[in-house]
Amino acid sequence: MRVRLMYGIVPMALLAACSVGPDYKRPEFWDKQALESSLGVVENNYPVSVFWYQAFGDETLNWLVGEALRSSPNVKIALSRLHQARYSLNINRVEYWPTIDANGSYNYAYAPKYAELGDKTSYFRGGLDASWEIDIWGGGRRQTESYMALYKAAADNFNDVLLSMTAEVANTYILLRTMQEQLRISNENLKLQQDILATVQAKYKSGLADDAALHQAEYAVQTTKALIPDLEYQEQAYKNALAILLGRLPDSVDGLELSDINPVAVTFNFDLDRLAEFPLDAVRNRPDVRAAENMLISKNADIGRAVAAMFPSVSISAALGWQGHLFRDLGRSENAAYGYTPAISLPLFHWGALVNQVKLSKSVKEEYVYSYQNALLNAAEEIKNSMVAVEREYEKNTALQKSASSMKKVLSSMKVKYKEGLIEFSDLLSTEQRLLEVQNNLAASRGAVYQKIISFYKAVGGGY
């Protein structure tokens, strides 16, 4: 008897250990050497920290990022979706586990016309029901695999939101500081032009300057004044944008006023060699790329679920209960009743629905293979573009620094020559306007250096 039982149990155990359908294998679109060559990555690489923005050395920025990651509605939405994915996993992973339900009822009937059969019927029922669909072909395990991948994809999307939020706060903060630096430059130039206007007015009263020079000086002052309101508006707009990112009302974040310490006032010193020293795995480990791969894993597991539905299903149900005329009769052995029902169901004819479901699942998987490939290509493109952008912006910044230095010297010389009457005022005005332009361009470039570095760290996954 024991031998027969073993002959029955062993095959069932072996069947229950198998899972039909394809096991996941990561698709390879190119080899490591091709990727290294394309991105120009060196062997000596360093891990990227999630606190990469702290390298800028700005405590206000550090606080803003931390507060945004704690309080932003976008982060909370992503966290809520992660919880939802976890609950879905917990629900679906137990679908093929045994279930037990308790039940109870009371029945009362009164029929006076049939007194000879007993005009009253009254009894209680109570017990337990159990059922279990045995996961012989692995459909349940494939379902758990699918929902586990979806949960991991939700976690990757959550990390992607954290990365995007960090980059967006840093980028908006740099835009604010850039605007404040340009506002400072404009105010300084306005003061300079007002001083020049005073000089021209003095010359005009002395008969040493004509109406054209006076009007040109007044024009320069008013033109610079006209720039300032727009700069102040943009400054306030960036402050409001930061407040919204932090989940606050506009104009409710302190510490954003123009101060003597402005990171955009100087060019950030960044080691350009480090652009090629990030881990090559950063391409595959970006949160959005990992999410795309986990979606592919889920769709691959769905094929196994569809295949398992084509095979026979085996289930067992059982019941244990008691029945009696009085409530106290429940639980007594003489009133006990039990039973069990093994069952098997074999799909025979479904008009091709099961076969087409397998084909559909395979087609969906194929789509997600290409989506994963797109995610990898986009990641590689963004990384390469960001590396080039940082390098080129530093080249531009170096040229602008030299240009601004030269124009300051030219303006200083032109002011002396004008006071001595050696040049026309229009020459001085033209030099001053060119200096203002190059100074604003230099401030914008210094801000762009930060922005390009932020884009680089975001492109390589920001340590997530």
Coordinates of C-alpha atoms in Angstrom, one line a residue:
M1 CA 0.0 0.0 0.0
R2 CA 2.8 2.4 0.9
V3 CA 4.6 1.6 -2.4
R4 CA 1.5 2.4 -4.4
L5 CA 1.1 5.6 -2.4
M6 CA 4.7 6.6 -3.2
Y7 CA 4.1 5.8 -6.9
G8 CA 1.2 8.3 -6.8
I9 CA 2.9 11.0 -4.8
V10 CA 6.3 11.2 -6.5
P11 CA 4.9 11.9 -10.0
M12 CA 2.6 14.6 -8.5
A13 CA 5.5 16.2 -6.7
L14 CA 7.6 16.2 -9.9
L15 CA 4.8 17.8 -11.9
A16 CA 4.2 20.4 -9.2
A17 CA 7.8 21.4 -9.3
C18 CA 7.7 22.2 -13.0
S19 CA 6.6 25.4 -14.7
V20 CA 5.5 25.4 -18.3
G21 CA 6.4 28.3 -20.5
P22 CA 9.8 30.0 -21.3
D23 CA 12.1 31.0 -18.5
Y24 CA 13.3 34.6 -18.8
K25 CA 16.6 35.3 -20.5
R26 CA 17.8 38.9 -20.8
P27 CA 18.1 39.8 -24.5
E28 CA 21.5 41.0 -25.6
F29 CA 21.5 43.7 -28.3
W30 CA 25.2 44.5 -28.3
D31 CA 28.3 43.3 -26.5
K32 CA 30.2 45.1 -23.7
Q33 CA 33.0 46.2 -26.0
A34 CA 30.6 47.9 -28.4
L35 CA 29.0 49.8 -25.6
E36 CA 32.4 50.8 -24.1
S37 CA 33.5 52.0 -27.5
S38 CA 30.3 54.0 -28.1
L39 CA 30.3 55.8 -24.8
G40 CA 34.1 56.1 -24.4
V41 CA 34.0 54.6 -20.9
V42 CA 37.3 53.7 -19.2
E43 CA 38.0 50.7 -17.0
N44 CA 38.7 52.6 -13.9
N45 CA 35.2 53.7 -12.9
Y46 CA 33.6 54.9 -9.7
P47 CA 30.1 54.3 -8.3
V48 CA 27.6 57.1 -8.6
S49 CA 26.1 58.2 -5.3
V50 CA 22.5 59.2 -4.8
F51 CA 23.8 62.3 -3.1
W52 CA 25.7 63.5 -6.2
Y53 CA 24.2 67.0 -5.9
Q54 CA 26.0 67.5 -2.6
A55 CA 29.3 67.9 -4.6
F56 CA 28.0 71.4 -5.5
G57 CA 28.6 72.4 -1.9
D58 CA 25.4 74.3 -1.6
E59 CA 23.5 73.7 1.7
T60 CA 20.4 75.4 0.4
L61 CA 20.2 73.0 -2.5
N62 CA 20.8 70.0 -0.2
W63 CA 17.9 71.1 2.0
L64 CA 15.6 71.7 -1.0
V65 CA 16.3 68.2 -2.4
G66 CA 15.8 66.5 0.9
E67 CA 12.5 68.4 1.6
A68 CA 11.2 67.7 -2.0
L69 CA 11.9 63.9 -1.6
R70 CA 10.0 64.0 1.7
S71 CA 7.1 66.2 0.8
S72 CA 6.5 66.3 -2.9
P73 CA 3.0 65.0 -4.0
N74 CA 4.7 63.4 -7.0
V75 CA 6.9 61.3 -4.7
K76 CA 3.9 60.4 -2.6
I77 CA 1.9 59.3 -5.7
A78 CA 4.8 57.1 -6.7
L79 CA 5.1 55.6 -3.2
S80 CA 1.3 54.9 -3.2
R81 CA 1.6 53.1 -6.5
L82 CA 4.4 51.1 -5.1
H83 CA 2.2 50.0 -2.2
Q84 CA -0.6 49.1 -4.6
A85 CA 1.8 46.9 -6.6
R86 CA 2.8 45.2 -3.3
Y87 CA -0.8 44.5 -2.4
S88 CA -1.5 43.2 -5.9
L89 CA 1.4 40.8 -5.5
N90 CA 0.2 39.6 -2.1
I91 CA -3.3 39.0 -3.5
N92 CA -2.2 37.1 -6.6
R93 CA 0.6 35.1 -5.1
V94 CA -1.9 33.1 -2.9
E95 CA -4.5 32.5 -5.6
Y96 CA -3.3 28.8 -5.9
W97 CA -2.9 28.3 -2.2
P98 CA -5.5 26.2 -0.2
T99 CA -8.3 28.3 1.2
I100 CA -10.5 27.6 4.2
D101 CA -13.9 29.2 4.9
A102 CA -16.2 28.9 7.9
N103 CA -20.0 28.8 7.5
G104 CA -23.0 28.5 9.6
S105 CA -26.8 28.6 9.1
Y106 CA -30.1 28.2 10.9
N107 CA -33.1 26.7 9.1
Y108 CA -36.7 27.0 10.3
A109 CA -39.9 25.9 8.4
Y110 CA -43.6 25.7 9.5
A111 CA -46.1 23.7 7.5
P112 CA -49.4 23.0 9.4
K113 CA -51.1 21.3 6.4
Y114 CA -48.7 18.4 6.6
A115 CA -48.9 17.8 10.3
E116 CA -48.5 14.0 9.8
L117 CA -45.0 14.7 8.4
G118 CA -44.2 17.2 11.2
D119 CA -45.4 20.7 11.0
K120 CA -42.2 22.3 12.2
T121 CA -38.6 21.9 11.0
S122 CA -35.7 23.6 12.9
Y123 CA -32.0 22.8 12.8
F124 CA -28.6 24.5 12.9
R125 CA -25.6 23.9 10.6
G126 CA -21.9 24.9 11.0
G127 CA -18.6 23.8 9.7
L128 CA -15.5 24.4 7.6
D129 CA -15.0 24.3 3.8
A130 CA -11.6 23.9 2.2
S131 CA -10.5 24.0 -1.4
W132 CA -7.2 23.8 -3.3
E133 CA -6.4 23.9 -7.0
I134 CA -3.1 22.2 -7.3
D135 CA -0.6 24.2 -9.3
I136 CA 0.7 21.2 -11.3
W137 CA 1.8 23.1 -14.4
G138 CA 3.2 26.1 -12.7
G139 CA 0.5 28.6 -13.8
G140 CA 0.3 30.0 -10.3
R141 CA 4.1 30.2 -10.0
R142 CA 4.2 32.1 -13.3
Q143 CA 1.5 34.4 -12.1
T144 CA 3.5 35.1 -8.9
E145 CA 6.6 35.7 -11.1
S146 CA 4.6 38.1 -13.3
Y147 CA 3.3 40.1 -10.3
M148 CA 6.7 40.1 -8.6
A149 CA 8.2 41.7 -11.8
L150 CA 5.4 44.3 -11.8
Y151 CA 6.1 45.1 -8.2
K152 CA 9.8 45.5 -9.0
A153 CA 8.9 47.7 -11.9
A154 CA 6.8 49.9 -9.6
A155 CA 9.9 50.1 -7.3
D156 CA 12.0 51.2 -10.3
N157 CA 9.4 53.8 -11.2
F158 CA 9.5 55.1 -7.7
N159 CA 13.3 55.4 -7.9
D160 CA 12.9 57.1 -11.2
V161 CA 10.6 59.7 -9.7
L162 CA 13.1 60.3 -6.9
L163 CA 15.9 60.7 -9.5
S164 CA 13.7 63.0 -11.6
M165 CA 12.6 65.0 -8.6
T166 CA 16.2 65.5 -7.4
A167 CA 17.3 66.6 -10.9
E168 CA 14.3 68.9 -11.3
V169 CA 14.8 70.6 -8.0
A170 CA 18.6 71.1 -8.7
N171 CA 17.9 72.4 -12.2
T172 CA 15.2 74.9 -11.0
Y173 CA 17.5 76.0 -8.2
I174 CA 20.3 76.7 -10.6
L175 CA 17.9 78.6 -12.9
L176 CA 16.9 80.7 -9.9
R177 CA 20.5 81.5 -9.0
T178 CA 21.3 82.2 -12.7
M179 CA 18.5 84.7 -12.9
Q180 CA 19.6 86.3 -9.6
E181 CA 23.2 86.6 -10.9
Q182 CA 21.9 88.2 -14.1
L183 CA 19.8 90.6 -12.0
R184 CA 22.8 91.5 -10.0
I185 CA 24.8 92.2 -13.2
S186 CA 22.0 94.3 -14.6
N187 CA 21.8 96.4 -11.4
E188 CA 25.5 96.9 -11.4
N189 CA 25.4 98.0 -15.0
L190 CA 22.5 100.3 -14.3
K191 CA 24.6 102.0 -11.6
L192 CA 27.5 102.3 -14.0
Q193 CA 25.3 103.8 -16.7
Q194 CA 23.8 106.2 -14.2
D195 CA 27.3 107.3 -13.3
I196 CA 28.1 107.8 -17.0
L197 CA 24.9 109.7 -17.5
A198 CA 25.9 112.0 -14.7
T199 CA 29.2 112.6 -16.4
V200 CA 27.5 113.3 -19.7
Q201 CA 25.1 115.7 -18.1
A202 CA 28.0 117.6 -16.5
K203 CA 29.7 117.8 -19.9
Y204 CA 26.4 118.9 -21.5
K205 CA 26.1 121.8 -19.1
S206 CA 29.6 122.7 -19.8
G207 CA 29.0 122.6 -23.5
L208 CA 31.4 119.7 -24.0
A209 CA 28.7 117.2 -25.0
D210 CA 25.9 117.6 -27.5
D211 CA 22.2 116.5 -27.4
A212 CA 22.9 113.2 -29.1
A213 CA 25.4 112.1 -26.4
L214 CA 22.9 113.1 -23.6
H215 CA 20.0 111.3 -25.2
Q216 CA 22.2 108.2 -25.8
A217 CA 23.2 108.1 -22.2
E218 CA 19.6 108.4 -21.1
Y219 CA 18.6 105.7 -23.6
A220 CA 21.2 103.3 -22.1
V221 CA 19.9 103.9 -18.5
Q222 CA 16.2 103.4 -19.5
T223 CA 17.0 100.3 -21.6
T224 CA 18.8 98.6 -18.7
K225 CA 16.0 99.6 -16.3
A226 CA 13.5 97.9 -18.7
L227 CA 15.4 94.6 -18.3
I228 CA 15.1 94.4 -14.6
P229 CA 11.3 93.9 -14.1
D230 CA 11.4 90.9 -16.4
L231 CA 14.4 89.4 -14.5
E232 CA 12.6 90.0 -11.2
Y233 CA 9.5 88.3 -12.6
Q234 CA 11.5 85.2 -13.7
E235 CA 13.2 85.1 -10.3
Q236 CA 9.9 85.0 -8.5
A237 CA 8.6 82.4 -11.0
Y238 CA 11.5 80.0 -10.2
K239 CA 10.9 80.6 -6.4
N240 CA 7.3 79.6 -6.9
A241 CA 8.3 76.6 -9.0
L242 CA 10.6 75.4 -6.2
A243 CA 7.8 75.8 -3.7
I244 CA 5.4 73.7 -5.8
L245 CA 8.1 71.0 -6.1
L246 CA 8.3 70.9 -2.3
G247 CA 4.5 70.5 -2.1
R248 CA 4.0 74.1 -0.7
L249 CA 2.1 77.2 -1.8
P250 CA 3.9 79.7 -4.0
D251 CA 6.3 82.1 -2.4
S252 CA 6.4 80.1 0.9
V253 CA 10.0 78.8 0.9
D254 CA 12.6 80.8 2.8
G255 CA 16.3 81.1 2.1
L256 CA 16.0 81.8 -1.7
E257 CA 16.7 85.5 -1.6
L258 CA 19.6 86.9 -3.5
S259 CA 22.7 86.7 -1.3
D260 CA 26.5 87.3 -1.5
I261 CA 27.0 83.5 -1.9
N262 CA 25.8 82.5 -5.3
P263 CA 27.1 79.3 -6.9
V264 CA 26.6 80.8 -10.4
A265 CA 28.9 83.8 -9.6
V266 CA 31.9 81.5 -10.4
T267 CA 32.4 78.6 -12.7
F268 CA 32.0 75.2 -10.9
N269 CA 35.2 73.2 -10.9
F270 CA 34.4 69.7 -12.3
D271 CA 36.9 67.0 -13.2
L272 CA 36.0 66.3 -16.9
D273 CA 37.9 63.0 -16.7
R274 CA 35.2 61.6 -14.5
L275 CA 32.7 61.8 -17.3
A276 CA 34.2 58.6 -18.7
E277 CA 34.6 56.9 -15.4
F278 CA 31.1 55.9 -14.5
P279 CA 30.2 52.1 -14.3
L280 CA 29.1 50.7 -17.6
D281 CA 26.3 48.9 -15.9
A282 CA 24.7 52.3 -15.3
V283 CA 23.1 52.0 -18.8
R284 CA 21.1 48.9 -17.7
N285 CA 20.7 49.9 -14.1
R286 CA 18.9 53.2 -14.7
P287 CA 15.5 53.1 -13.0
D288 CA 13.6 53.5 -16.2
V289 CA 15.6 50.8 -18.0
R290 CA 15.2 48.4 -15.1
A291 CA 11.4 49.1 -15.1
A292 CA 11.3 48.3 -18.8
E293 CA 13.1 45.0 -18.2
N294 CA 10.9 44.1 -15.3
M295 CA 7.8 44.7 -17.5
L296 CA 9.4 42.4 -20.0
I297 CA 9.9 39.7 -17.3
S298 CA 6.3 40.1 -16.4
K299 CA 5.1 39.6 -20.0
N300 CA 7.4 36.6 -20.4
A301 CA 5.8 35.0 -17.3
D302 CA 2.4 35.6 -18.7
I303 CA 3.2 33.2 -21.6
G304 CA 3.6 30.5 -19.0
R305 CA 0.3 31.3 -17.4
A306 CA -1.4 31.1 -20.8
V307 CA 0.3 27.7 -21.6
A308 CA -0.7 26.3 -18.2
A309 CA -4.3 27.1 -18.9
M310 CA -4.2 24.5 -21.8
F311 CA -3.4 21.6 -19.4
P312 CA -5.8 19.7 -17.1
S313 CA -6.5 21.3 -13.7
V314 CA -6.7 19.2 -10.5
S315 CA -8.5 20.5 -7.4
I316 CA -9.6 19.1 -4.1
S317 CA -12.4 20.3 -1.9
A318 CA -13.4 19.1 1.5
A319 CA -16.0 19.9 4.1
L320 CA -16.3 19.2 7.9
G321 CA -19.3 20.3 9.8
W322 CA -22.1 19.6 12.3
Q323 CA -25.9 19.6 12.2
G324 CA -28.5 19.6 15.0
H325 CA -31.9 20.7 16.2
L326 CA -30.3 22.8 19.0
F327 CA -27.3 25.1 18.8
R328 CA -25.6 23.1 21.5
D329 CA -25.7 20.1 19.2
L330 CA -23.0 21.7 17.1
G331 CA -19.6 20.2 17.9
R332 CA -20.8 16.8 19.1
S333 CA -19.2 13.9 17.4
E334 CA -22.6 12.1 16.8
N335 CA -23.7 15.2 14.8
A336 CA -20.6 15.5 12.7
A337 CA -20.5 15.2 8.9
Y338 CA -17.5 15.4 6.5
G339 CA -16.7 14.8 2.9
Y340 CA -14.1 15.4 0.2
T341 CA -14.2 15.8 -3.6
P342 CA -11.2 15.5 -5.8
A343 CA -11.8 16.8 -9.3
I344 CA -10.1 17.2 -12.6
S345 CA -11.0 19.5 -15.5
L346 CA -9.6 19.1 -19.0
P347 CA -10.1 21.9 -21.6
L348 CA -11.3 20.3 -24.8
F349 CA -12.9 22.8 -27.1
H350 CA -12.7 26.6 -26.6
W351 CA -12.8 27.7 -30.3
G352 CA -9.1 28.3 -30.3
A353 CA -9.3 30.8 -27.5
L354 CA -6.6 29.2 -25.4
V355 CA -4.2 28.8 -28.3
N356 CA -4.7 32.4 -29.3
Q357 CA -4.1 33.5 -25.8
V358 CA -0.7 31.9 -25.9
K359 CA 0.0 33.6 -29.3
L360 CA -1.2 36.9 -27.8
S361 CA 1.1 36.6 -24.8
K362 CA 4.0 35.9 -27.1
S363 CA 3.2 38.9 -29.2
V364 CA 2.9 41.2 -26.2
K365 CA 6.3 39.9 -25.0
E366 CA 7.9 40.7 -28.3
E367 CA 6.6 44.2 -28.1
Y368 CA 8.2 44.6 -24.6
V369 CA 11.5 43.3 -26.0
Y370 CA 11.6 46.2 -28.4
S371 CA 10.4 48.6 -25.6
Y372 CA 13.3 47.4 -23.5
Q373 CA 15.7 47.9 -26.5
N374 CA 14.3 51.4 -26.9
A375 CA 14.9 52.2 -23.2
L376 CA 18.5 51.0 -23.5
L377 CA 19.1 53.1 -26.7
N378 CA 17.6 56.2 -25.1
A379 CA 19.7 55.7 -22.0
A380 CA 22.9 55.4 -24.1
E381 CA 22.0 58.4 -26.2
E382 CA 21.2 60.6 -23.1
I383 CA 24.5 59.6 -21.5
K384 CA 26.6 60.3 -24.6
N385 CA 24.8 63.6 -25.2
S386 CA 25.2 64.7 -21.6
M387 CA 29.0 63.9 -21.7
V388 CA 29.5 66.0 -24.8
A389 CA 27.3 68.8 -23.5
V390 CA 29.4 69.2 -20.3
E391 CA 32.6 69.3 -22.3
R392 CA 31.3 71.8 -24.8
E393 CA 29.8 74.0 -22.2
Y394 CA 33.2 74.2 -20.4
E395 CA 34.8 75.2 -23.7
K396 CA 32.2 77.9 -24.2
N397 CA 32.5 79.1 -20.6
T398 CA 36.3 79.4 -20.9
A399 CA 35.9 81.6 -24.0
L400 CA 33.3 83.8 -22.3
Q401 CA 35.5 84.3 -19.3
K402 CA 38.3 85.6 -21.5
S403 CA 35.9 87.7 -23.4
A404 CA 34.4 89.3 -20.3
S405 CA 37.8 90.0 -18.9
S406 CA 38.9 91.7 -22.1
M407 CA 35.7 93.8 -22.3
K408 CA 36.2 95.0 -18.7
K409 CA 39.6 96.3 -19.6
V410 CA 38.3 97.9 -22.8
L411 CA 35.5 99.6 -21.0
S412 CA 37.9 101.0 -18.3
S413 CA 40.2 102.4 -21.0
M414 CA 37.2 103.8 -23.0
K415 CA 35.9 105.6 -19.9
V416 CA 39.2 107.4 -19.5
K417 CA 39.4 108.3 -23.1
Y418 CA 35.9 109.7 -23.1
K419 CA 36.6 111.9 -20.1
E420 CA 39.6 113.2 -21.9
G421 CA 37.5 113.9 -25.0
L422 CA 39.4 111.5 -27.2
I423 CA 36.4 109.4 -28.3
E424 CA 32.7 109.9 -29.0
F425 CA 30.1 108.8 -26.5
S426 CA 28.7 106.3 -28.9
D427 CA 31.9 104.4 -28.7
L428 CA 31.7 104.2 -25.0
L429 CA 28.1 103.2 -25.1
S430 CA 28.7 100.5 -27.6
T431 CA 31.5 99.0 -25.4
E432 CA 29.3 99.1 -22.3
Q433 CA 26.5 97.3 -24.0
R434 CA 28.8 94.6 -25.3
L435 CA 30.2 94.1 -21.7
L436 CA 26.6 93.8 -20.4
E437 CA 25.9 91.2 -23.0
V438 CA 29.0 89.1 -22.4
Q439 CA 28.5 89.2 -18.7
N440 CA 24.9 88.0 -19.0
N441 CA 26.1 85.3 -21.4
L442 CA 28.9 84.3 -18.9
A443 CA 26.3 84.0 -16.1
A444 CA 24.0 81.9 -18.3
S445 CA 27.0 79.7 -19.2
R446 CA 28.0 79.2 -15.5
G447 CA 24.4 78.2 -14.8
A448 CA 24.4 75.9 -17.9
V449 CA 27.6 74.2 -16.6
Y450 CA 25.6 73.1 -13.5
Q451 CA 22.6 72.1 -15.6
K452 CA 24.7 70.0 -17.9
I453 CA 26.3 68.2 -15.0
I454 CA 22.9 67.6 -13.5
S455 CA 21.7 66.1 -16.8
F456 CA 24.8 63.9 -16.8
Y457 CA 24.1 62.5 -13.4
K458 CA 20.5 62.0 -14.2
A459 CA 21.5 60.2 -17.5
V460 CA 23.7 57.7 -15.6
G461 CA 20.9 56.9 -13.1
G462 CA 21.9 59.2 -10.3
G463 CA 23.0 56.3 -8.1
Y464 CA 19.5 54.7 -8.1

